[in-house]
Amino acid sequence: MLKINNLHVKLEEEDKQILKGLSLEVPAGQVHAIMGPNGSGKSTLSYVLSGRDGYEVTEGEATLDGNDLLDLEPEERAAAGLFLAFQYPVEIPGVGNMTFLRTAVNAQRKARGLAEMSSAEFLKAIRAKAAELQIDAEMLKRPVNVGFSGGEKKRNEILQMAMLEPRMCIMDETDSGLDVDAMRLVADGVNALRSPDRSFLVITHYQRLLNHIQPDVVHIMSNGRIVKSGGPELALQVEEEGYGDLLAEAG
Amino acid sequence: MSDTAVQTKEVTPQVSGAPVAADALQTRLDAMHLPAGGFTSAARADALTRLRDMGLPGPRDEYWRFTNPRDFNAPAPAPISVPEKMQDSPLFQDLDRLKLIFVDGEFDAVASDSLGLEGIQIETLAQADEVADHWAKGIYGSLEAAGQKPVNRPFAALNTVSARDGMLIRVTGKPSKPVHIVHRRASEDADVTWHHVIRAEEGAELTLLETGMVGARSNGMIEADLARGAKLNYIGARQAVHQKLELSHIFARVESEAQLKAFVLSVNGTLMRHETVVDIVGDDALAHVAGAVLGDGNDGPFHHDDTIFITHGGLRCESRQVYKKVLKNGAEGVFQGKILVKPGAQKTDGYQISQALLLDERSQFLAKPELEIYADDVVCSHGSTTGAIDETALFYLRSRGVPKERAIVFLVLSFLADALEEIEDEDLRGQISDRLEAWLTRHENQ
């Protein structure tokens, strides 16, 4: 589904190479995790894939279902089925959660040639999904992420994911700032969305999220590249030994 | 040296400035038909004396440095065609309200609702001014006169001198619905002046809406006198083709426990100056004034100036100034806001924020926030910011599939939200918000 080949990325504003030939393939239905020390380029990867300004791709390609991602605007990537759950979801005062999400859903449906959802249809769908995620209906009426706790913000991300039904979900340190219960809720939300035609790329510092979201493959990233890939046991090894030995071994 | 030469040249008119200004004022006055007035005659004569003392403003005057008054000083405005239909439907038309229609500044009794409503007495200035005595006699021109210190406001005096019509509203109770003043245009060169007087008696409450199309040039005024515990909510949203020149003044006197909330929406306009002068004279009173401005220089030159002066003279009073301007394609915004806390006005809570969102590098915002405090136990703060669209928020919205232009509309509405929050009534706030959204959507791709 997601194919990244020899991706080189530098910051636009300074001459600093962040990704240095990263290759990765996530087949349909699989969950891949990326772990790595601070500064290894994990967040850059998520931003470059979803189209944030400020990065320049100097070499390599990334495709989703065979379509080149890197030339698309962020909203076109979303319509193509890509979703990024933010590490720090943004607060937008004065814009209702519901209005925002309905605009997003309908913009994507329009881009895919589908009929827009009516208010009633949308309301019904979002209420059902919110209930599954234990999101209070009151929260839907509030401005986007304003006054939400850390856990509520992350559950709101998962709610957006559930409503937008993306093919490829990238989760950027979704576990950061969450207590154990909040993490379990988020993980349950993600697990409920797992399906044979949907894939996940879970970026995390810690193994503990992977206890709740079982990955098929774990990649270790360092200095802008994937240096080692393996099964879930690789994450356990990181948890016990740290990155030092693994990185030394990978050279 | 060229610098010196320029300086000398600039000094010359100042030396011979007075007679030139007096001539300009006389020409300006000659172009108007000045009513003799009935109960207002003394106030009009006083205002004329004030006006002659002050003269018309020039670009060197302290409070006119950011806004060139030339087009307000000119004897007549350039004509503007009257469009058959506005792009937006009239505001608040589905609301249960008492509708008062003004055409080119004159009350149209046939098109208006009947003036009878429980808890409120409504008359027109033109009719009431035929007699020598009236309840409005102590207010007409007197709040304006009080508001001339310490800052001169010549166009306010000009308004008092020349206004032919307006509403005189005395609120004695809590009328069941808002009063809605709707302006309409008839002629292309209308140079319109109106002057409303509002007296809210003890504990009375009124919501006043003022919308519609004003003339090629307009000079509107409200003098509002709020007795103890009275409450006035004012929402102004003038609509017009772009080229209008608009002056407006609100002078309010707020007694103990009274509450004033005023919100003004401005879209379109070549040159606009809105002055709001609030004098809090009692204890435990509240004054919130707010404005939202949308300006697009692609429609023609755009310059919008909010000049605010709030005086705290009582104990434990609260004031808020919340002004937000969204400017694009070379539009210009100005904010001059002052909080004056008089000696003894302890426990004052004064707040002022002025912010501009510049959607490109050609637009400009000039702000002059001022605090002057003569009491030692007060909380006063002011802030002013100029910024661009938040790139992180923009990316967040787009990453969810919201197209860029639509995402910018969301972020602009988000930017304006604090000002809109000052509109108490949720339904009215929603209608203003929809109006903003419609304008933004029309201007998305410019």
XYZ file of C-alpha atoms in Angstrom:
697
model
C 0.000 0.000 0.000
C 2.576 2.580 1.141
C 5.905 2.382 -0.609
C 8.830 4.612 0.237
C 11.980 4.241 -1.793
C 15.352 5.834 -1.092
C 13.771 9.004 0.325
C 16.123 11.941 0.876
C 14.725 15.034 2.563
C 16.300 18.259 3.722
C 14.921 21.243 5.578
C 14.048 24.064 3.196
C 15.331 26.835 5.405
C 18.671 25.361 6.366
C 20.901 23.045 4.503
C 20.283 20.115 6.793
C 19.623 16.613 5.518
C 17.104 14.791 7.726
C 16.141 11.677 5.757
C 19.047 9.988 4.045
C 17.764 7.237 1.804
C 14.838 5.819 3.731
C 13.033 2.839 2.231
C 9.950 1.198 3.667
C 6.952 -0.760 2.479
C 3.723 -1.235 4.398
C 1.447 -3.826 2.744
C -2.343 -3.611 2.994
C -3.798 -4.630 6.329
C -0.526 -4.465 8.254
C 0.592 -2.412 11.204
C 4.191 -1.256 11.112
C 5.886 0.516 13.956
C 8.824 2.889 13.687
C 10.991 3.381 16.741
C 14.146 5.353 17.080
C 16.031 7.795 19.218
C 15.288 11.515 19.278
C 16.414 13.288 16.137
C 16.383 10.200 13.963
C 13.844 11.787 11.596
C 10.614 10.006 12.632
C 8.417 13.097 12.762
C 9.973 14.476 9.578
C 8.940 11.279 7.829
C 5.330 11.723 8.936
C 5.280 15.380 7.865
C 6.899 14.744 4.490
C 4.437 11.966 3.726
C 1.460 14.159 4.628
C 2.747 17.226 2.777
C 3.740 19.797 5.350
C 5.631 22.842 4.030
C 9.246 23.398 4.932
C 10.756 20.149 3.641
C 12.446 19.501 0.334
C 12.588 16.053 -1.173
C 15.943 15.840 -2.922
C 15.755 12.215 -4.011
C 13.526 9.166 -3.899
C 9.783 8.581 -4.013
C 6.761 7.712 -1.938
C 3.583 6.202 -3.333
C 0.207 5.245 -1.915
C -1.543 2.517 -3.893
C 0.868 3.288 -6.718
C 0.048 7.006 -6.808
C 2.891 9.433 -6.296
C 2.260 11.233 -3.005
C 5.004 13.800 -3.037
C 3.566 16.056 -5.751
C 0.167 16.324 -4.073
C -1.156 19.057 -1.802
C -1.907 17.937 1.779
C -5.661 17.883 1.126
C -5.132 15.770 -2.010
C -3.089 13.281 -0.020
C -5.900 13.114 2.509
C -8.407 12.486 -0.276
C -6.092 9.773 -1.601
C -6.514 8.033 1.749
C -3.641 9.244 3.913
C -4.212 10.313 7.506
C -1.760 11.711 10.023
C -2.666 11.599 13.705
C -0.748 14.533 15.170
C 1.561 14.339 18.145
C 0.202 17.743 19.166
C -3.326 18.198 17.781
C -3.940 21.881 17.056
C -6.506 23.974 18.926
C -8.740 26.075 16.690
C -10.928 28.420 18.760
C -14.159 29.560 17.173
C -14.478 26.615 14.788
C -16.803 23.841 15.926
C -15.437 20.309 15.971
C -18.498 19.110 14.109
C -18.373 21.825 11.420
C -14.702 21.171 10.823
C -15.053 17.419 10.585
C -18.119 17.531 8.371
C -16.289 19.916 6.012
C -13.331 17.529 5.942
C -15.460 14.436 5.343
C -17.439 16.077 2.564
C -14.376 17.614 0.918
C -12.820 14.158 0.761
C -16.019 12.574 -0.508
C -16.268 15.236 -3.187
C -12.662 14.675 -4.234
C -13.407 10.959 -4.549
C -16.550 11.584 -6.599
C -18.941 10.541 -3.821
C -22.111 12.375 -2.774
C -21.751 14.659 0.223
C -23.176 13.486 3.533
C -26.236 15.353 4.756
C -26.223 16.915 8.208
C -28.499 14.181 9.499
C -26.396 11.350 8.083
C -23.245 12.912 9.397
C -24.703 13.488 12.838
C -25.851 9.903 13.091
C -22.470 8.553 11.999
C -20.407 10.779 14.278
C -22.582 10.070 17.310
C -22.128 6.337 16.860
C -18.359 6.624 16.447
C -18.020 9.058 19.328
C -19.861 6.659 21.604
C -17.481 3.846 20.664
C -14.544 6.060 21.595
C -16.262 7.232 24.789
C -16.238 10.792 23.487
C -18.860 12.953 25.129
C -21.395 14.401 22.650
C -20.782 17.794 24.272
C -17.177 17.648 23.099
C -18.336 17.491 19.506
C -20.000 20.868 19.857
C -16.958 22.562 21.322
C -14.347 24.322 19.197
C -11.701 22.019 17.732
C -9.490 20.712 20.562
C -10.070 23.825 22.689
C -10.130 22.985 26.377
C -9.594 19.290 25.625
C -7.320 17.288 27.917
C -4.340 15.505 26.373
C -6.321 12.276 26.255
C -9.375 13.957 24.739
C -7.260 15.496 22.003
C -5.842 12.114 21.029
C -9.266 10.471 21.115
C -10.490 13.303 18.908
C -7.733 12.385 16.443
C -8.954 8.810 16.410
C -12.542 10.015 15.970
C -11.425 12.011 12.923
C -9.672 8.918 11.642
C -12.806 6.840 12.134
C -14.965 9.370 10.282
C -12.530 9.930 7.410
C -11.897 6.191 6.911
C -8.388 6.538 5.485
C -6.487 3.697 3.784
C -3.175 4.567 5.391
C -2.906 5.953 8.913
C 0.284 7.455 10.247
C 0.342 7.947 13.994
C 2.996 10.352 15.205
C 3.801 9.587 18.845
C 0.131 9.283 19.642
C 1.089 7.837 23.035
C 2.974 10.935 24.157
C 1.374 12.636 27.126
C -1.153 9.873 27.729
C -1.740 7.984 30.942
C -2.282 4.220 30.844
C -6.080 4.383 30.661
C -6.099 7.043 27.957
C -3.572 5.043 25.964
C -5.756 1.953 26.190
C -8.772 3.905 24.909
C -6.786 5.234 21.965
C -5.379 1.786 21.218
C -8.854 0.246 21.356
C -9.999 2.887 18.891
C -7.175 2.045 16.527
C -7.677 -1.704 16.869
C -11.346 -1.290 16.004
C -10.275 0.349 12.754
C -7.857 -2.373 11.735
C -8.998 -4.091 8.555
C -7.506 -5.979 5.611
C -7.547 -2.894 3.417
C -6.254 -0.395 5.939
C -2.654 -0.035 7.095
C -0.972 1.747 9.966
C 2.426 3.261 10.515
C 2.844 3.821 14.246
C 5.685 6.107 15.259
C 6.611 5.797 18.908
C 9.426 6.192 21.370
C 8.229 3.484 23.663
C 7.299 -0.116 23.405
C 4.309 0.166 25.720
C 1.895 1.436 23.014
C 2.799 -1.663 21.027
C 1.474 -3.850 23.835
C -1.926 -2.447 22.961
C -1.527 -2.084 19.195
C 0.212 -5.235 18.072
C 2.502 -4.481 15.121
C 3.286 -6.893 12.310
C 6.694 -5.332 11.730
C 8.918 -3.093 13.834
C 11.484 -0.805 12.176
C 14.331 0.905 13.944
C 15.187 4.287 12.539
C 18.424 6.129 13.045
C 20.051 9.075 11.353
C 17.435 9.309 8.602
C 17.286 5.649 7.634
C 15.683 2.361 8.639
C 18.591 0.448 10.131
C 16.859 -2.700 11.264
C 13.475 -4.350 10.826
C 11.976 -7.282 12.635
C 8.941 -8.649 14.457
C 7.332 -7.354 17.656
C 10.248 -8.799 19.622
C 12.442 -6.019 18.288
C 10.394 -3.488 20.252
C 10.847 -5.544 23.415
C 14.555 -5.619 22.816
C 14.630 -1.808 22.551
C 12.639 -1.539 25.745
C 15.100 -3.746 27.621
C 18.418 -2.737 26.131
C 17.895 0.754 24.715
C 19.025 1.746 21.221
C 22.766 1.637 21.899
C 23.580 -1.982 21.080
C 21.076 -2.183 18.221
C 22.499 0.856 16.518
C 26.081 -0.268 17.054
C 25.195 -3.636 15.574
C 23.538 -1.954 12.578
C 26.674 0.116 12.111
C 19.788 68.843 0.691
C 16.513 67.372 -0.362
C 15.482 66.308 3.160
C 15.654 69.877 4.422
C 13.793 71.142 1.405
C 10.961 68.710 2.006
C 10.790 69.667 5.644
C 10.565 73.369 4.887
C 7.857 72.717 2.365
C 5.845 70.771 4.936
C 6.128 73.497 7.528
C 4.715 76.219 5.273
C 1.038 75.219 5.329
C 1.152 74.921 9.103
C 2.114 78.571 9.448
C -0.769 79.722 7.300
C -2.812 76.722 8.372
C -5.559 78.348 10.416
C -7.258 80.480 7.757
C -6.996 77.673 5.190
C -8.654 75.281 7.644
C -11.334 77.838 8.476
C -12.050 78.265 4.776
C -12.236 74.510 4.357
C -14.679 74.251 7.238
C -16.817 77.051 5.863
C -16.889 75.374 2.459
C -17.836 72.104 4.144
C -20.640 73.807 6.104
C -21.856 75.740 3.062
C -22.352 72.459 1.225
C -24.861 71.348 3.878
C -28.273 72.568 4.750
C -28.029 73.245 8.487
C -31.274 72.786 10.385
C -32.186 75.505 12.891
C -33.548 72.887 15.265
C -36.216 73.167 17.944
C -35.163 71.682 21.273
C -31.721 71.040 19.747
C -31.108 74.630 18.629
C -28.903 75.576 21.591
C -26.932 72.326 21.319
C -26.439 72.895 17.601
C -25.207 76.447 18.187
C -22.779 75.258 20.876
C -21.507 72.522 18.601
C -20.937 75.017 15.814
C -18.835 77.152 18.162
C -16.852 74.057 19.190
C -16.392 73.077 15.610
C -15.135 76.509 14.584
C -12.657 76.431 17.485
C -11.394 72.999 16.517
C -11.490 73.330 12.759
C -11.420 70.308 10.491
C -8.678 67.803 11.266
C -5.489 67.550 9.296
C -3.031 64.683 8.863
C -0.776 66.266 11.483
C -3.315 66.022 14.245
C -2.277 63.461 16.827
C -5.344 61.254 16.302
C -5.404 61.622 12.513
C -1.826 60.620 11.808
C -2.814 57.134 10.644
C -5.979 58.118 8.798
C -5.987 60.927 6.287
C -9.188 62.963 6.811
C -9.077 64.568 3.363
C -12.119 62.783 1.958
C -14.111 63.542 5.115
C -13.103 67.201 4.851
C -14.139 67.508 1.210
C -17.397 69.418 0.645
C -19.007 66.469 -1.113
C -18.278 62.800 -1.711
C -17.753 61.246 -5.108
C -21.031 59.679 -6.250
C -21.353 55.901 -5.958
C -23.828 53.937 -8.042
C -26.708 52.413 -6.104
C -26.723 48.673 -6.754
C -30.086 47.104 -7.446
C -29.325 44.230 -5.174
C -26.636 43.538 -2.627
C -24.658 40.313 -2.742
C -25.859 39.416 0.733
C -29.454 39.268 1.830
C -30.334 41.833 4.507
C -29.225 40.886 8.003
C -31.657 39.859 10.722
C -34.630 39.859 8.335
C -36.189 36.739 9.845
C -35.900 38.075 13.347
C -38.871 39.289 15.357
C -37.924 42.951 15.633
C -39.253 46.460 15.369
C -37.968 47.692 12.045
C -37.166 51.353 11.417
C -36.188 52.312 7.888
C -33.982 55.235 6.943
C -33.541 56.204 3.309
C -30.470 58.344 2.705
C -30.557 59.320 6.352
C -34.258 60.211 6.555
C -36.847 58.175 8.381
C -39.351 56.409 6.124
C -42.515 55.983 8.179
C -44.370 54.064 5.469
C -41.696 51.397 5.123
C -41.135 51.148 8.880
C -43.066 49.264 11.525
C -45.413 51.118 13.827
C -43.414 52.835 16.561
C -45.517 51.446 19.391
C -43.857 48.862 21.602
C -44.289 48.306 25.298
C -41.444 49.570 27.464
C -40.080 51.953 24.884
C -40.854 55.363 23.418
C -39.656 55.987 19.887
C -39.710 59.233 17.943
C -37.794 60.677 15.058
C -35.425 63.558 15.545
C -36.880 65.405 12.527
C -40.369 65.432 14.033
C -39.442 65.887 17.666
C -37.155 68.785 16.805
C -40.137 70.906 15.840
C -40.829 71.611 19.503
C -38.773 73.512 22.044
C -38.723 70.991 24.843
C -38.051 67.286 24.906
C -36.580 64.592 27.166
C -33.652 64.294 24.743
C -32.746 67.947 25.218
C -30.261 67.227 27.983
C -28.552 64.529 25.936
C -28.483 65.708 22.321
C -25.015 67.107 21.732
C -24.105 67.018 25.395
C -22.487 63.565 25.526
C -20.698 64.516 22.326
C -19.539 67.795 23.913
C -18.266 65.933 26.988
C -16.435 63.499 24.738
C -14.471 66.296 23.055
C -12.023 66.328 25.952
C -9.186 65.608 25.929
C -9.329 64.582 22.274
C -10.995 66.737 19.614
C -13.583 64.994 17.475
C -14.558 67.643 14.896
C -16.781 65.361 12.803
C -18.826 64.545 15.883
C -19.451 68.252 16.420
C -20.256 68.546 12.723
C -22.810 65.786 13.176
C -24.517 67.570 16.064
C -24.606 70.768 14.011
C -26.012 69.225 10.872
C -28.010 66.075 11.688
C -31.575 66.335 10.367
C -32.888 62.990 11.452
C -32.282 59.968 13.636
C -34.171 58.058 16.315
C -34.906 59.297 19.791
C -35.404 56.197 21.887
C -36.369 56.247 25.525
C -36.376 52.831 27.131
C -38.427 52.504 30.278
C -38.805 48.745 30.513
C -37.697 45.609 28.743
C -39.235 45.642 25.259
C -40.093 42.183 23.958
C -38.016 42.508 20.806
C -34.984 44.336 19.439
C -35.219 47.639 17.622
C -33.661 47.340 14.202
C -32.609 50.431 12.278
C -32.152 49.674 8.598
C -30.423 52.129 6.272
C -31.239 52.243 2.581
C -29.766 54.200 -0.261
C -31.646 56.112 -2.921
C -29.280 58.603 -4.538
C -25.766 58.169 -5.800
C -24.260 61.198 -4.139
C -26.027 61.022 -0.760
C -23.944 62.598 1.974
C -25.836 61.301 4.965
C -25.858 62.417 8.580
C -27.967 60.847 11.302
C -27.993 61.244 15.054
C -29.701 58.819 17.431
C -30.294 59.573 21.090
C -30.951 56.737 23.508
C -31.934 57.110 27.110
C -32.252 53.846 29.016
C -33.984 54.492 32.329
C -33.140 52.669 35.532
C -33.131 48.904 34.976
C -34.332 49.193 31.368
C -32.931 46.953 28.653
C -32.649 47.315 24.889
C -31.069 45.483 22.003
C -30.452 47.862 19.120
C -29.443 46.632 15.693
C -28.278 48.928 12.923
C -27.620 47.569 9.465
C -28.062 48.301 5.800
C -26.577 50.424 3.084
C -25.419 53.881 3.922
C -24.710 56.712 1.502
C -21.663 57.564 -0.563
C -20.533 59.301 2.589
C -22.059 58.999 6.005
C -21.616 60.477 9.430
C -23.691 58.577 11.954
C -23.868 59.094 15.684
C -25.356 57.494 18.738
C -25.514 59.242 22.066
C -26.507 56.692 24.679
C -27.243 57.568 28.272
C -27.591 54.531 30.531
C -29.149 55.066 33.948
C -28.444 52.853 36.931
C -28.729 49.165 36.093
C -29.762 49.805 32.488
C -28.505 47.576 29.722
C -27.859 48.340 26.058
C -26.716 45.813 23.499
C -25.777 47.384 20.199
C -24.853 45.525 17.029
C -23.901 47.563 14.005
C -23.242 46.016 10.618
C -23.346 48.486 7.783
C -23.422 47.059 4.354
C -22.341 48.884 1.261
C -20.719 48.836 -2.061
C -17.041 49.179 -1.544
C -16.401 52.848 -2.226
C -18.239 54.329 0.751
C -16.710 56.869 3.130
C -17.996 56.231 6.620
C -17.657 58.088 9.877
C -19.401 56.963 12.999
C -19.386 57.940 16.627
C -20.815 56.311 19.690
C -20.832 58.407 22.841
C -22.050 56.550 25.899
C -22.486 57.601 29.492
C -22.732 54.634 31.830
C -24.048 54.966 35.367
C -23.723 52.524 38.262
C -24.451 48.860 37.516
C -25.355 49.696 33.928
C -24.018 47.600 31.059
C -23.064 48.616 27.555
C -22.133 46.057 24.951
C -21.382 47.266 21.461
C -20.192 45.256 18.492
C -19.571 46.627 15.018
C -18.926 44.580 11.907
C -17.239 46.305 8.989
C -16.798 44.840 5.547
C -16.044 46.918 2.467
C -15.385 50.638 2.467
C -12.740 52.935 1.074
C -12.320 54.982 4.213
C -13.940 54.280 7.566
C -13.414 55.793 10.955
C -15.406 54.516 13.942
C -14.967 56.390 17.199
C -16.361 55.010 20.424
C -16.212 57.124 23.540
C -17.476 55.620 26.775
C -17.640 57.481 30.049
C -18.238 55.191 33.008
C -19.485 57.522 35.711
C -20.864 55.099 38.324
C -19.746 52.049 40.279
C -19.983 48.364 39.304
C -20.718 49.171 35.673
C -19.552 47.362 32.576
C -18.619 48.437 29.058
C -17.592 46.001 26.369
C -16.862 47.311 22.902
C -15.754 45.104 20.044
C -15.286 45.142 16.316
C -14.572 42.748 13.484
C -13.237 44.070 10.208
C -12.699 42.403 6.858
C -10.872 44.363 4.205
C -9.823 43.338 0.718
C -7.790 45.867 -1.239
C -8.725 44.147 -4.492
C -12.179 45.685 -4.192
C -10.547 49.133 -4.143
C -8.553 51.011 -1.522
C -9.525 49.934 1.996
C -8.775 51.834 5.171
C -10.505 51.173 8.479
C -9.854 53.015 11.723
C -11.252 52.200 15.166
C -10.573 54.938 17.694
C -11.730 54.096 21.207
C -11.642 56.033 24.434
C -12.953 54.524 27.657
C -12.922 56.533 30.888
C -13.300 54.819 34.244
C -14.702 57.131 36.884
C -16.317 54.651 39.292
C -15.388 51.797 41.558
C -15.177 48.155 40.460
C -16.040 48.731 36.822
C -15.051 46.476 33.961
C -14.231 47.479 30.408
C -13.136 45.428 27.418
C -12.013 46.523 23.988
C -11.699 43.635 21.519
C -10.831 44.637 17.950
C -9.884 42.238 15.166
C -9.021 43.094 11.591
C -8.464 40.758 8.682
C -6.635 42.529 5.898
C -5.592 41.424 2.437
C -4.378 42.810 -0.859
C -3.032 46.070 0.531
C -5.864 46.820 2.957
C -5.019 49.102 5.875
C -6.237 48.893 9.444
C -5.822 51.319 12.315
C -6.571 50.958 16.011
C -6.218 53.758 18.529
C -7.507 52.688 21.895
C -7.258 54.270 25.274
C -8.223 53.351 28.810
C -8.250 56.295 31.204
C -8.650 55.487 34.888
C -9.512 58.562 36.912
C -8.234 59.176 40.438
C -10.250 57.106 42.881
C -11.596 54.638 40.286
C -10.260 51.735 42.328
C -10.693 48.049 41.450
C -11.017 48.959 37.796
C -10.662 45.990 35.466
C -9.687 47.293 32.057
C -8.737 45.141 29.097
C -7.819 46.031 25.571
C -6.742 43.848 22.684
C -6.278 44.808 19.066
C -5.143 42.245 16.559
C -4.653 42.122 12.842
C -4.421 39.083 10.639
C -2.551 40.048 7.493
C -3.217 37.647 4.655
C -0.380 39.009 2.554
C 2.678 41.201 2.843
C 1.099 44.265 1.248
C -1.506 44.862 3.948
C -0.786 46.967 6.969
C -1.982 47.468 10.544
C -1.137 50.450 12.735
C -1.984 50.339 16.409
C -1.685 52.868 19.173
C -2.749 51.386 22.497
C -2.749 53.768 25.454
C -3.274 53.422 29.180
C -3.485 56.376 31.525
C -4.035 55.409 35.128
C -4.467 57.631 38.164
C -5.624 54.999 40.683
C -3.340 52.528 42.410
C -5.526 49.453 42.866
C -6.525 48.517 39.335
C -5.935 45.767 36.785
C -5.457 47.090 33.285
C -3.894 45.322 30.350
C -3.491 45.929 26.708
C -2.058 43.965 23.859
C -1.693 44.403 20.153
C -0.521 41.847 17.645
C -0.064 41.605 13.926
C 0.342 38.190 12.427
C -0.154 35.888 9.500
C -2.115 32.645 9.198
C -0.765 29.990 11.574
C 0.988 27.506 9.297
C 0.656 24.611 11.733
C -3.089 25.091 12.062
C -3.399 25.456 8.295
C -1.531 22.205 7.763
C -3.654 20.466 10.385
C -6.885 21.393 8.593
C -5.532 20.556 5.151
C -4.194 17.208 6.350
C -7.816 16.316 7.106
C -8.777 17.031 3.513
C -10.063 20.576 3.947
C -8.968 22.510 0.827
C -6.502 25.323 1.478
C -8.844 28.231 0.754
C -11.556 26.730 2.935
C -9.025 26.112 5.709
C -8.049 29.783 5.580
C -11.725 30.732 5.979
C -11.858 28.555 9.109
C -8.727 30.162 10.522
C -9.984 33.668 9.821
C -13.246 32.873 11.614
C -11.170 31.454 14.435
C -9.164 34.670 14.584
C -12.351 36.745 14.792
C -14.012 34.512 17.376
C -13.021 36.586 20.431
C -14.636 39.707 18.994
C -17.812 37.834 18.068
C -17.984 36.382 21.560
C -18.858 39.892 22.701
C -22.241 39.478 21.027
C -24.303 38.055 23.830
C -27.211 36.644 21.856
C -26.271 33.345 20.258
C -28.679 33.700 17.350
C -27.458 37.185 16.453
C -23.859 36.038 16.815
C -24.569 33.139 14.463
C -26.036 35.462 11.839
C -23.022 37.758 11.992
C -20.736 34.749 11.768
C -22.609 33.472 8.687
C -22.235 36.899 7.116
C -18.493 36.845 7.732
C -18.252 33.386 6.267
C -20.170 34.416 3.144
C -17.839 37.365 2.592
C -14.768 35.225 3.163
C -16.014 32.577 0.782
C -16.614 35.217 -1.908
C -13.110 36.559 -1.383
C -11.394 33.166 -1.163
C -9.525 33.251 -4.402
C -8.692 36.908 -4.698
